[in-house]
Amino acid sequence: MPVINLYWRLLPDYWGKGLAGDLGWHALDIARSVTHLADELIVARMLPGNAGSVRVAEKLGLTRCSDLDGEAYGVRWILYTAAVMVP
Ligand SMILES: CC(C)(COP(=O)(O)OP(=O)(O)OC[C@H]1O[C@@H](n2cnc3c(N)ncnc32)[C@H](O)[C@@H]1OP(=O)(O)O)[C@@H](O)C(=O)NCCC(=O)NCCS
């Protein structure tokens, strides 16, 4: 299914400074300012044990969506989602 993939990855020197959260907010702002994306689903995919990534998704207001969890090449992924257009 077509989705907007929201992804964050920083060099270790930059972890723990709030940057992933800030960048995530800006990315969501940009997506929500683009009219033709209004009906799209924003998806963040991560490993279940990636506590930092899970926390960033939760702080951005994304919702855990286990229906979309999956596995590829023997690796299990969990999904967090948000609508582009918030009613
Ligand atoms: C995941 C990652 C992007 C987090 O970036 P970051 O800039 O350190 O995150 P932030 O500083 O914005 O932290 C956001 C929240 O996550 C928490 N957090 C960050 N790393 C954490 C960890 N390893 N374990 C638990 N909580 C963590 C922070 O405490 C903060 O929560 P709080 O505000 O309630 O204290 C970064 O660790 C990274 O680049 N990791 C390697 C790549 C990766 O795993 N990318 C995700 C692929 S899906």
Tab-separated table of C-alpha atoms and ligand atoms in Angstrom:
chain	number	residue	atom	x	y	z
A	1	MET	CA	0.000	0.000	0.000
A	2	PRO	CA	1.262	3.535	-0.689
A	3	VAL	CA	2.401	5.298	2.487
A	4	ILE	CA	4.731	8.084	3.560
A	5	ASN	CA	7.695	6.549	5.343
A	6	LEU	CA	8.860	8.623	8.318
A	7	TYR	CA	12.364	7.557	9.306
A	8	TRP	CA	15.019	8.844	11.663
A	9	ARG	CA	18.655	7.897	12.052
A	10	LEU	CA	21.396	9.974	13.668
A	11	LEU	CA	25.100	9.452	14.215
A	12	PRO	CA	25.714	8.298	17.826
A	13	ASP	CA	27.431	11.605	18.720
A	14	TYR	CA	24.057	13.300	18.251
A	15	TRP	CA	21.846	10.908	20.234
A	16	GLY	CA	20.105	12.060	23.391
A	17	LYS	CA	19.832	15.731	22.397
A	18	GLY	CA	16.186	15.721	21.335
A	19	LEU	CA	17.119	15.956	17.669
A	20	ALA	CA	15.110	12.976	16.393
A	21	GLY	CA	11.971	14.356	18.004
A	22	ASP	CA	12.582	17.843	16.584
A	23	LEU	CA	13.293	16.500	13.107
A	24	GLY	CA	10.213	14.291	13.286
A	25	TRP	CA	8.003	17.269	14.151
A	26	HIS	CA	9.373	19.250	11.218
A	27	ALA	CA	8.857	16.305	8.846
A	28	LEU	CA	5.244	15.917	10.007
A	29	ASP	CA	4.679	19.670	9.613
A	30	ILE	CA	5.978	19.560	6.066
A	31	ALA	CA	3.856	16.509	5.143
A	32	ARG	CA	0.769	18.184	6.609
A	33	SER	CA	1.401	21.354	4.619
A	34	VAL	CA	1.344	19.518	1.290
A	35	THR	CA	-2.260	19.349	0.142
A	36	HIS	CA	-1.946	16.439	-2.257
A	37	LEU	CA	-0.661	14.239	0.569
A	38	ALA	CA	-3.779	14.819	2.694
A	39	ASP	CA	-5.168	11.306	2.285
A	40	GLU	CA	-1.881	9.491	2.792
A	41	LEU	CA	-0.864	7.451	5.809
A	42	ILE	CA	2.389	8.245	7.610
A	43	VAL	CA	4.226	5.147	8.740
A	44	ALA	CA	7.264	4.668	10.988
A	45	ARG	CA	8.688	1.143	10.939
A	46	MET	CA	11.103	-0.077	13.595
A	47	LEU	CA	12.530	-3.100	15.353
A	48	PRO	CA	10.436	-4.027	18.408
A	49	GLY	CA	13.415	-3.642	20.752
A	50	ASN	CA	14.404	-0.184	19.538
A	51	ALA	CA	13.297	1.711	22.648
A	52	GLY	CA	14.648	5.044	21.403
A	53	SER	CA	12.780	4.817	18.125
A	54	VAL	CA	9.568	3.679	19.836
A	55	ARG	CA	9.801	6.626	22.231
A	56	VAL	CA	10.350	9.090	19.381
A	57	ALA	CA	7.268	7.723	17.572
A	58	GLU	CA	5.160	7.981	20.735
A	59	LYS	CA	6.323	11.534	21.428
A	60	LEU	CA	5.375	12.499	17.868
A	61	GLY	CA	1.846	11.274	18.520
A	62	LEU	CA	2.033	8.279	16.227
A	63	THR	CA	-0.202	5.323	17.080
A	64	ARG	CA	0.906	1.722	17.370
A	65	CYS	CA	-0.682	-0.204	14.488
A	66	SER	CA	-0.071	-3.917	15.000
A	67	ASP	CA	-2.244	-4.783	11.980
A	68	LEU	CA	0.582	-3.533	9.768
A	69	ASP	CA	3.408	-5.286	11.627
A	70	GLY	CA	5.377	-7.600	9.434
A	71	GLU	CA	8.511	-9.523	8.736
A	72	ALA	CA	11.064	-9.256	5.960
A	73	TYR	CA	14.175	-11.353	5.471
A	74	GLY	CA	13.658	-12.946	8.901
A	75	VAL	CA	13.449	-9.583	10.678
A	76	ARG	CA	10.232	-8.599	12.492
A	77	TRP	CA	9.100	-4.974	12.250
A	78	ILE	CA	6.526	-3.062	14.225
A	79	LEU	CA	4.597	-0.109	12.840
A	80	TYR	CA	3.469	3.241	14.165
A	81	THR	CA	1.163	5.373	12.031
A	82	ALA	CA	-0.428	8.801	11.784
A	83	ALA	CA	-2.788	10.446	9.340
A	84	VAL	CA	-1.348	13.305	7.316
A	85	MET	CA	-4.517	15.314	7.788
A	86	VAL	CA	-5.580	15.443	11.423
A	87	PRO	CA	-9.358	15.993	11.656
B	1	LIG	C1	16.446	6.272	17.623
B	1	LIG	C2	17.215	7.587	17.523
B	1	LIG	C3	16.853	8.247	16.197
B	1	LIG	C4	16.781	8.478	18.694
B	1	LIG	O1	17.339	9.761	18.472
B	1	LIG	P1	17.549	10.848	19.640
B	1	LIG	O2	17.806	12.164	18.978
B	1	LIG	O3	18.552	10.342	20.602
B	1	LIG	O4	16.120	10.870	20.312
B	1	LIG	P2	15.593	12.080	21.196
B	1	LIG	O5	16.752	12.722	21.895
B	1	LIG	O6	14.703	12.939	20.323
B	1	LIG	O7	14.763	11.315	22.284
B	1	LIG	C5	13.384	11.169	22.181
B	1	LIG	C6	12.933	10.307	23.345
B	1	LIG	O8	13.441	8.974	23.198
B	1	LIG	C7	14.140	8.606	24.369
B	1	LIG	N1	15.240	7.738	23.965
B	1	LIG	C8	16.188	8.007	23.042
B	1	LIG	N2	17.031	6.949	22.937
B	1	LIG	C9	16.562	6.015	23.817
B	1	LIG	C10	16.981	4.686	24.154
B	1	LIG	N3	18.039	4.106	23.555
B	1	LIG	N4	16.274	4.012	25.068
B	1	LIG	C11	15.165	4.561	25.657
B	1	LIG	N5	14.717	5.812	25.380
B	1	LIG	C12	15.417	6.515	24.465
B	1	LIG	C13	14.616	9.897	24.967
B	1	LIG	O9	14.860	9.757	26.356
B	1	LIG	C14	13.445	10.806	24.675
B	1	LIG	O10	12.390	10.567	25.571
B	1	LIG	P3	12.017	11.636	26.707
B	1	LIG	O11	11.861	12.951	26.008
B	1	LIG	O12	10.772	11.101	27.300
B	1	LIG	O13	13.196	11.632	27.629
B	1	LIG	C15	18.724	7.382	17.571
B	1	LIG	O14	19.036	6.640	18.724
B	1	LIG	C16	19.296	6.681	16.361
B	1	LIG	O15	19.595	7.316	15.348
B	1	LIG	N6	19.491	5.353	16.476
B	1	LIG	C17	20.104	4.563	15.419
B	1	LIG	C18	19.251	4.460	14.165
B	1	LIG	C19	17.890	3.944	14.461
B	1	LIG	O16	17.695	3.033	15.272
B	1	LIG	N7	16.933	4.554	13.761
B	1	LIG	C20	15.565	4.142	13.843
B	1	LIG	C21	15.313	3.131	12.788
B	1	LIG	S1	13.624	2.658	12.805
